[in-house]
Amino acid sequence: MAVGATATKLHMPSAGGRRPSLFHLAAVAVLCTVSYLIGIWHHGGFSASPAGGVASSVSIATTASVSCVSPTPTLLGGGGGGGDSSSSAPLDFAAHHTAEGMEVASGQVHRTYEACPAKYSEYTPCEDVERSLRFPRDRLVYRERHCPSEGERLRCLVPAPQGYRNPFPWPTSRDVAWFANVPHKELTVEKAVQNWIRVEGEKFRFPGGGTMFPHGAGAYIDDIGKIIPLHDGSIRTALDTGCGVASWGAYLLSRNILAMSFAPRDSHEAQVQFALERGVPAMIGVLSSNRLTYPARAFDMAHCSRCLIPWQLYDGLYLAEVDRILRPGGYWILSGPPINWKKHWKGWQRTKEDLNAEQQAIEAVAKSLCWKKITLKEVGDIAIWQKPTNHIHCKASRKVVKSPPFCSNKNPDAAWYDKMEACITPLPEVSDIKEIAGGQLKKWPERLTAVPPRIASGSIEGVTDEMFVEDTKLWQKRVGHYKSVISQFGQKGRYRNLLDMNARFGGFAAALVDDPVWVMNMVPTVGNSTTLGVIYERGLIGSYQDWCEGMSTYPRTYDLIHADSVFTLYKDRCQMDNILLEMDRILRPEGTVIIRDDVDMLVKIKSITDGMRWNSQIVDHEDGPLVREKLLLVVKTYWTLGEEKE
């Protein structure tokens, strides 16, 4: 053979005709074999078996892993050891810093990125309080998203406050949280008489009260259920504007209703942060000049309980936006001023005339949107309107009622820095007065797996019924694989708040519907962003997001982050470490990240994350080692202010 001949010539003595020795031939064979195996490994087709030992706590149960960089840092928080990455030491996904254990394990981590100063412990880059003061205060524009320029970006790791502990597991977390995690007492003083929140030693307690539900959120929701059907599965998604600590959303969960709660940054100190600490879906947001970051026809009901939004002003602009995001036949619920003002006007410290004028103005806007008031007489201080199921009558009424007009051809789903308009977002056309615009939704839980009307109607280009069904099956398989390689994934109470950074149809969330978790399904504004409407039609929640920017949430929001092909999607749009630093900001200490991508991309990612106090391991695709797409599994190490390991 050519190689053998060359080797013979190279090793042949100059003064004789001896044959090459057996030792020389063996050495050449070994070198060729090693070269061949390195080539396979480089192209993603080779993997090494994990270490045989089991971590001292519960550990990753992986069948095959690839460690692609040199030394893996020592794992903090107990668990598996560090050392040479070629040994593929299993990662420890168990939580250690909880009520029972606050010790910080010893060990050092080499890091490239320093900890941010203490003042950035609750940093929200696109809702930064100092930066917001540069913008107009009119209509709360200064509280909208205003992201830092590239030169203003923080390139450091946002620290947890000293004494931070893993939150209580759900459902305990609904009612109690650690004071050290959100060290703010302002709400306990400001809202003391309204029973929002109390401090009890080193804990916060959430009694379930609210400004307009003194008997608790459960009793308040029961009153709503006397008017509209909360118990038959026809209402699944809800929006809570000006949510406080999100007790309304928290108590809806036991009724299989999933609420998206939002409030401005620091309208009341850390209210959205409290909601997330409780394990309740919430985001920072405000009704101001931009559309809410949700598609048209998303929510089954929307709610405002003394949310202090001037619904009657600006030609009804804010109610027109609620109309856009309500599905046909959806409900809008209002309690607090001016509802039932005849009973409460003295306590609200406003005149009868003022409150009556406000109520009449709200009624007029709702009527102009073609909404029907269900509660002609308020029940328990609650008023409810219903959006029509189609716009046949509403369009006919425009011949008489000229304002507001129907919106022009603007995409009704566009909602990323798109401006609100005081016009009616037209519903899809129907041929019969009894037909539901856009298609009839199944009741929950059937709607989760039924083909969504947006796909069945062919309105999403290139997506068929069959593709949706196959996608649902695919994610059931993939989530099963995740649970096989991360044993804690199937452990009740280990995770609560989950984020899917590239949700597509929401298949990841749908596969987890029976687990005690909720998933925030983010649809990137690049690529096919039309799928967020499908996610809502399935009875799931989410938002649009550009991952070159920060997310509208507090630090330490999520227990687990799932990133499917995110870095390939953004490889030519922004720097990789900007996305990774944002992921670190919103991930809890000892939280988990699952990144799916091409193996070459994962190697680049790992080279950055090894300097971010993340411990990680590349493991095989669910279909085996010959697939180039692989998984990078990550554990964020535990560290807090004053406890950094240099």
XYZ file of C-alpha atoms in Angstrom, residues 92-609:
518
model
C -24.855 17.743 39.001
C -28.280 19.251 38.307
C -29.544 19.011 41.890
C -30.418 22.161 43.829
C -28.424 22.618 47.030
C -29.080 26.165 48.242
C -32.558 25.736 49.617
C -34.211 25.845 53.026
C -32.243 22.845 54.218
C -28.791 23.699 52.859
C -27.145 27.066 52.495
C -23.532 25.943 52.503
C -21.299 27.028 49.634
C -19.160 24.212 48.344
C -15.452 24.747 48.013
C -13.673 24.870 44.693
C -12.409 27.388 42.207
C -13.659 28.272 38.774
C -11.560 29.941 36.124
C -13.638 32.811 34.791
C -13.230 35.274 31.992
C -16.212 37.479 32.911
C -16.115 39.358 36.207
C -19.058 39.860 38.515
C -20.967 43.106 37.984
C -20.977 45.614 40.855
C -23.576 45.080 43.583
C -25.846 47.862 42.265
C -26.651 45.723 39.206
C -28.123 42.834 41.223
C -31.611 43.564 39.800
C -30.481 44.965 36.454
C -32.995 44.884 33.608
C -31.116 46.269 30.577
C -34.081 47.410 28.485
C -36.024 48.821 31.456
C -33.141 50.428 33.290
C -34.499 53.086 35.653
C -31.613 55.525 35.120
C -31.713 55.308 31.323
C -35.508 55.653 31.265
C -35.255 59.199 32.617
C -33.928 60.303 29.218
C -37.308 59.610 27.620
C -40.664 61.437 27.720
C -42.886 60.932 30.752
C -46.025 61.607 28.728
C -48.151 58.439 28.551
C -45.387 56.553 30.443
C -43.188 56.337 27.334
C -40.149 56.381 29.629
C -41.276 53.046 31.098
C -41.322 51.267 27.738
C -38.390 49.227 26.428
C -35.303 51.370 25.816
C -32.322 49.065 25.339
C -28.669 50.051 25.805
C -26.455 50.749 22.836
C -23.527 48.415 22.173
C -21.208 50.753 24.059
C -23.515 50.790 27.096
C -23.853 47.014 27.427
C -22.751 45.354 30.635
C -20.165 42.676 29.919
C -20.181 41.107 33.345
C -22.160 38.542 35.320
C -25.170 39.929 37.206
C -24.782 38.766 40.831
C -27.407 37.250 43.097
C -27.902 39.027 46.432
C -25.997 37.591 49.360
C -27.921 34.801 51.044
C -29.873 33.917 47.874
C -31.674 30.572 48.105
C -33.463 28.418 45.574
C -37.182 29.261 45.665
C -39.657 27.012 47.406
C -41.076 24.307 45.128
C -44.518 24.759 43.596
C -47.218 24.924 44.929
C -45.636 26.117 48.202
C -44.004 28.990 46.295
C -47.413 30.450 45.448
C -47.737 31.557 49.066
C -44.174 32.026 50.335
C -40.762 33.285 49.141
C -37.363 34.037 50.650
C -36.831 37.644 51.723
C -33.139 37.453 50.730
C -34.085 36.744 47.109
C -36.131 39.952 46.695
C -35.059 42.145 49.613
C -37.749 44.834 49.308
C -40.241 45.777 52.014
C -41.892 48.683 50.194
C -44.960 46.717 49.117
C -45.472 45.299 52.611
C -45.896 48.864 53.851
C -47.646 50.472 50.880
C -50.131 47.611 50.411
C -50.393 46.509 54.044
C -54.151 47.069 54.306
C -54.774 45.297 50.976
C -53.225 41.995 52.041
C -50.845 41.676 49.067
C -47.730 40.634 50.913
C -46.323 40.287 54.455
C -42.860 39.785 55.940
C -42.574 36.863 58.359
C -39.010 36.556 59.623
C -36.791 35.584 56.678
C -39.764 34.944 54.396
C -42.404 36.830 52.456
C -45.931 35.497 52.637
C -48.564 36.142 49.953
C -52.051 35.881 51.497
C -53.764 36.102 48.093
C -55.368 39.458 48.723
C -55.629 42.386 46.366
C -56.927 45.913 46.124
C -60.312 44.800 44.816
C -60.495 41.316 46.336
C -60.330 41.709 50.117
C -61.664 38.171 50.570
C -58.810 36.733 48.525
C -58.086 36.031 44.866
C -59.883 32.683 45.004
C -63.188 34.234 46.078
C -62.761 37.021 43.504
C -62.237 34.471 40.715
C -65.292 32.547 41.915
C -67.333 35.733 41.454
C -66.034 36.038 37.878
C -66.943 32.378 37.329
C -70.577 33.201 38.139
C -70.671 35.403 35.040
C -68.445 33.711 32.439
C -67.478 30.024 31.987
C -64.177 29.489 33.811
C -64.614 25.768 34.407
C -65.502 24.125 31.077
C -62.172 24.555 29.237
C -63.410 27.304 26.914
C -61.186 29.869 28.663
C -57.496 28.937 28.870
C -55.285 32.015 28.255
C -55.602 35.255 30.195
C -53.854 38.623 30.337
C -53.536 40.577 33.588
C -52.627 44.252 33.111
C -51.036 46.031 36.063
C -50.806 42.707 37.846
C -49.385 43.617 41.268
C -47.784 40.454 42.665
C -49.919 38.380 40.230
C -52.208 36.729 42.776
C -55.009 36.669 40.185
C -52.810 34.661 37.809
C -51.504 32.486 40.648
C -54.977 31.386 41.712
C -56.188 30.867 38.127
C -53.596 28.107 37.671
C -55.592 25.696 39.836
C -58.449 26.196 37.367
C -56.252 25.252 34.367
C -56.150 28.861 33.177
C -52.739 30.252 32.253
C -52.322 34.000 32.755
C -49.683 36.309 31.350
C -49.261 39.027 33.981
C -47.401 42.274 33.374
C -46.676 45.555 35.103
C -44.163 48.375 34.632
C -40.681 48.246 36.107
C -40.857 49.696 39.623
C -44.373 51.085 39.416
C -44.472 49.362 42.777
C -41.089 48.045 43.862
C -40.320 44.613 42.342
C -43.932 43.499 41.846
C -43.166 41.442 38.714
C -40.082 40.046 40.434
C -42.281 38.836 43.294
C -44.641 37.172 40.811
C -41.802 35.246 39.171
C -40.328 34.305 42.529
C -43.706 32.755 43.339
C -43.534 30.632 40.186
C -46.205 32.598 38.318
C -45.815 33.753 34.674
C -45.083 37.481 34.437
C -43.133 40.040 32.402
C -42.222 43.694 32.703
C -44.486 45.692 30.426
C -46.662 48.774 30.109
C -49.491 50.118 27.980
C -48.002 53.274 26.545
C -47.293 53.884 22.841
C -46.135 50.477 21.577
C -48.306 47.441 21.000
C -48.127 44.711 23.603
C -45.695 42.025 22.425
C -48.390 39.451 21.628
C -50.143 38.526 18.377
C -53.731 39.372 17.497
C -56.460 37.039 18.802
C -54.206 35.631 21.530
C -56.083 35.740 24.852
C -59.405 34.280 25.923
C -59.820 37.003 28.537
C -58.068 40.164 29.717
C -58.274 41.638 33.196
C -57.689 44.932 35.012
C -58.214 45.210 38.751
C -57.544 48.811 39.733
C -54.640 48.842 37.285
C -54.836 52.664 36.996
C -54.836 52.640 33.178
C -56.817 55.559 31.651
C -58.892 53.355 29.365
C -61.127 56.197 28.196
C -58.342 58.522 27.008
C -56.464 58.913 23.693
C -59.535 58.008 21.600
C -59.803 54.674 23.380
C -56.312 53.648 22.232
C -55.663 51.223 25.105
C -59.001 49.424 24.800
C -58.403 49.147 21.046
C -55.145 47.347 21.870
C -56.968 44.995 24.253
C -59.440 44.352 21.430
C -56.539 43.430 19.111
C -55.136 40.765 21.430
C -58.522 39.285 22.484
C -59.737 36.280 20.534
C -63.204 36.437 18.946
C -65.729 36.009 21.759
C -63.093 36.879 24.389
C -63.832 38.760 27.613
C -62.563 41.972 29.199
C -62.916 42.218 32.980
C -62.683 45.498 34.910
C -62.875 46.097 38.652
C -61.959 49.118 40.692
C -62.538 52.761 39.756
C -64.925 53.682 38.238
C -66.899 50.409 38.511
C -69.607 50.548 41.185
C -68.544 54.081 42.062
C -71.829 54.787 43.837
C -70.698 52.448 46.596
C -66.995 53.299 46.729
C -66.605 56.952 45.711
C -65.798 58.245 49.195
C -63.014 55.681 49.714
C -61.561 56.493 46.311
C -61.419 60.182 47.254
C -62.949 61.305 43.991
C -66.183 63.110 43.182
C -69.317 61.356 41.984
C -69.302 63.470 38.848
C -65.714 62.552 37.973
C -66.238 58.825 38.444
C -69.541 58.812 36.582
C -67.971 60.633 33.629
C -65.110 58.121 33.506
C -67.485 55.166 33.551
C -69.650 56.625 30.809
C -66.560 57.257 28.678
C -65.347 53.657 29.105
C -68.809 52.343 28.248
C -68.827 54.456 25.085
C -65.395 53.187 23.941
C -66.392 49.556 24.557
C -69.594 50.054 22.568
C -67.688 51.653 19.701
C -65.507 48.521 19.547
C -68.725 46.497 19.186
C -68.256 44.847 22.587
C -71.310 43.658 24.487
C -71.560 44.261 28.218
C -72.495 41.028 29.974
C -73.003 42.395 33.472
C -75.609 45.112 33.143
C -75.469 45.406 36.905
C -72.058 44.911 38.504
C -71.680 41.705 40.523
C -69.195 42.015 43.384
C -67.769 45.226 41.910
C -66.907 43.466 38.621
C -67.896 44.529 35.091
C -67.372 42.267 32.057
C -67.621 42.915 28.318
C -67.433 40.386 25.458
C -65.824 40.902 22.060
C -67.942 39.783 19.071
C -67.164 36.441 17.437
C -66.957 38.116 14.020
C -67.204 41.600 12.531
C -70.209 41.298 10.228
C -72.429 43.517 12.388
C -69.539 45.736 13.446
C -68.594 46.586 9.867
C -72.203 47.363 9.079
C -72.337 49.732 12.066
C -69.427 51.796 10.693
C -71.919 53.368 8.302
C -73.416 55.079 11.335
C -70.601 55.012 13.913
C -67.549 56.446 12.144
C -65.102 56.211 15.047
C -62.986 54.280 15.554
C -62.451 53.104 11.982
C -61.158 49.674 11.054
C -57.394 49.526 10.793
C -55.748 49.528 7.379
C -53.645 46.687 6.004
C -51.092 46.699 8.816
C -50.168 43.189 9.981
C -52.371 42.584 13.070
C -49.774 40.222 14.575
C -46.852 42.672 14.267
C -45.970 43.731 17.805
C -42.258 44.428 18.247
C -41.881 48.200 18.656
C -44.991 48.607 16.483
C -47.122 51.569 17.506
C -50.664 51.191 18.797
C -53.451 52.698 16.712
C -56.891 53.924 17.760
C -58.659 51.664 15.276
C -60.379 48.282 15.263
C -58.171 45.387 14.199
C -60.320 43.522 11.635
C -61.081 39.881 12.314
C -60.699 37.293 9.535
C -63.594 37.263 7.111
C -66.546 34.908 7.647
C -69.435 33.892 5.406
C -72.086 33.467 8.099
C -73.119 35.494 11.153
C -72.766 32.400 13.364
C -69.237 31.605 12.174
C -66.311 32.333 14.506
C -63.693 34.466 12.796
C -60.383 32.665 12.412
C -61.905 29.289 13.305
C -63.366 27.576 16.346
C -60.911 26.621 19.090
C -61.238 23.314 20.877
C -61.753 23.405 24.626
C -58.824 22.781 26.925
C -57.057 20.348 27.012
C -58.031 19.154 23.509
C -56.788 22.389 21.952
C -53.210 21.608 23.033
C -52.747 18.877 20.424
C -55.518 19.702 17.931
C -54.312 21.307 14.708
C -54.571 25.070 15.396
C -56.972 27.000 13.130
C -54.147 29.200 11.803
C -52.444 26.105 10.422
C -55.624 24.307 9.352
C -56.693 27.367 7.358
C -53.347 27.548 5.567
C -52.663 31.074 6.804
C -49.102 30.173 7.867
C -47.155 29.780 4.667
C -45.372 26.467 4.203
C -46.888 24.770 7.278
C -49.310 21.858 6.914
C -51.441 19.877 9.357
C -49.075 16.938 8.965
C -46.049 19.059 9.817
C -47.704 20.228 13.033
C -48.622 16.685 14.099
C -45.091 15.469 13.399
C -43.618 18.410 15.306
C -45.734 17.505 18.354
C -44.485 13.898 18.229
C -40.892 15.040 17.726
C -40.907 17.171 20.864
C -42.427 14.409 22.938
C -39.458 12.288 21.885
C -36.951 15.057 22.523
C -38.289 15.903 25.978
C -38.169 12.203 26.815
C -34.485 12.277 25.852
C -33.888 15.365 28.005
C -35.361 13.554 30.985
C -33.122 10.553 30.330
C -29.932 12.644 30.356
C -31.009 15.066 33.111
C -32.546 12.998 35.855
C -33.805 16.097 37.714
C -35.900 17.107 34.703
C -38.512 14.580 35.706
C -38.154 15.305 39.426
C -41.188 17.105 40.837
C -40.288 20.484 42.281
C -36.800 20.813 40.773
C -37.924 23.230 38.051
C -40.871 25.618 37.864
C -40.190 28.598 35.555
C -39.035 27.464 32.099
C -38.052 29.556 29.071
C -38.028 28.344 25.462
C -35.944 30.859 23.491
C -37.058 29.630 20.057
C -40.449 28.045 20.610
C -41.723 27.706 17.014
C -45.083 25.877 17.564
C -44.656 25.416 21.321
C -43.895 21.697 21.049
C -41.378 21.771 23.917
C -43.975 23.316 26.252
C -46.732 20.995 25.050
C -44.618 17.936 25.883
C -44.299 19.205 29.484
C -47.970 19.997 30.051
C -48.423 17.275 32.686
C -45.411 18.445 34.717
C -45.742 21.076 37.493
C -43.989 23.686 35.325
C -44.925 26.534 33.012
C -43.056 27.612 29.879
C -42.589 31.112 28.494
C -42.542 30.511 24.729
C -40.458 33.165 23.018
C -40.670 33.534 19.244
C -37.669 35.408 17.781
C -38.477 38.426 15.665
C -36.145 37.025 12.997
C -37.164 33.966 11.040
C -40.789 32.779 11.045
C -42.354 34.906 13.772
C -45.903 34.094 12.634
C -46.004 31.014 14.859
C -46.705 32.862 18.120
C -50.404 32.929 17.220
C -50.290 29.122 16.919
C -48.818 28.885 20.416
C -51.741 30.839 21.851
C -54.273 28.789 19.893
C -52.790 25.731 21.613
C -53.536 27.269 25.018
C -49.936 28.229 25.780
C -48.380 31.663 26.387
C -45.362 33.532 25.088
C -44.007 36.719 23.557
C -41.923 38.072 20.712
C -38.225 38.633 21.438
C -35.125 39.850 19.653
C -32.263 38.030 21.403
C -29.802 40.713 20.347
C -31.565 42.705 23.090
C -32.372 42.030 26.724
C -35.576 40.302 27.792
C -38.226 42.231 29.744
C -37.709 40.328 32.952
C -35.707 40.519 36.151
C -32.477 38.632 36.847
C -32.799 35.065 38.149
C -36.223 34.543 36.570
C -35.923 31.031 35.127
C -34.959 27.621 36.497
C -34.337 26.144 33.048
C -33.650 27.727 29.653
C -34.088 25.825 26.393
C -32.318 27.184 23.306
C -32.996 25.290 20.078
C -30.845 26.571 17.172
C -30.841 30.086 18.657
C -27.141 30.659 18.019
C -27.326 29.494 14.417
C -30.307 31.826 13.925
C -28.384 34.827 15.306
C -24.851 34.016 14.155
C -24.752 36.912 11.686
C -26.846 39.341 13.738
C -25.141 39.914 17.079
C -22.296 38.692 19.236
C -22.649 35.255 20.766
C -21.482 36.318 24.207
C -24.159 39.043 24.376
C -26.826 36.348 24.164
C -25.011 34.110 26.647
C -24.603 36.923 29.183
C -28.315 37.669 28.910
C -29.089 33.991 29.475
C -26.866 34.061 32.549
C -28.662 37.167 33.841
C -32.114 35.587 33.727
C -31.042 32.106 34.905
C -31.212 31.225 38.593
C -28.094 30.048 40.428
C -27.911 26.250 39.957
C -30.275 26.611 37.015
C -30.043 24.476 33.894
C -29.566 25.327 30.210
C -30.168 22.999 27.255
C -28.674 24.278 23.989
C -29.388 22.373 20.759
C -27.212 23.222 17.783
C -24.571 21.997 15.358
C -21.572 20.507 17.154
C -19.180 23.122 15.770
C -21.428 25.887 17.105
C -21.630 24.177 20.505
C -17.828 23.978 20.739
C -17.666 27.760 20.192
C -20.389 28.339 22.784
C -18.644 26.133 25.328
C -15.405 28.040 24.896
C -17.264 31.131 26.160
C -19.432 29.544 28.847
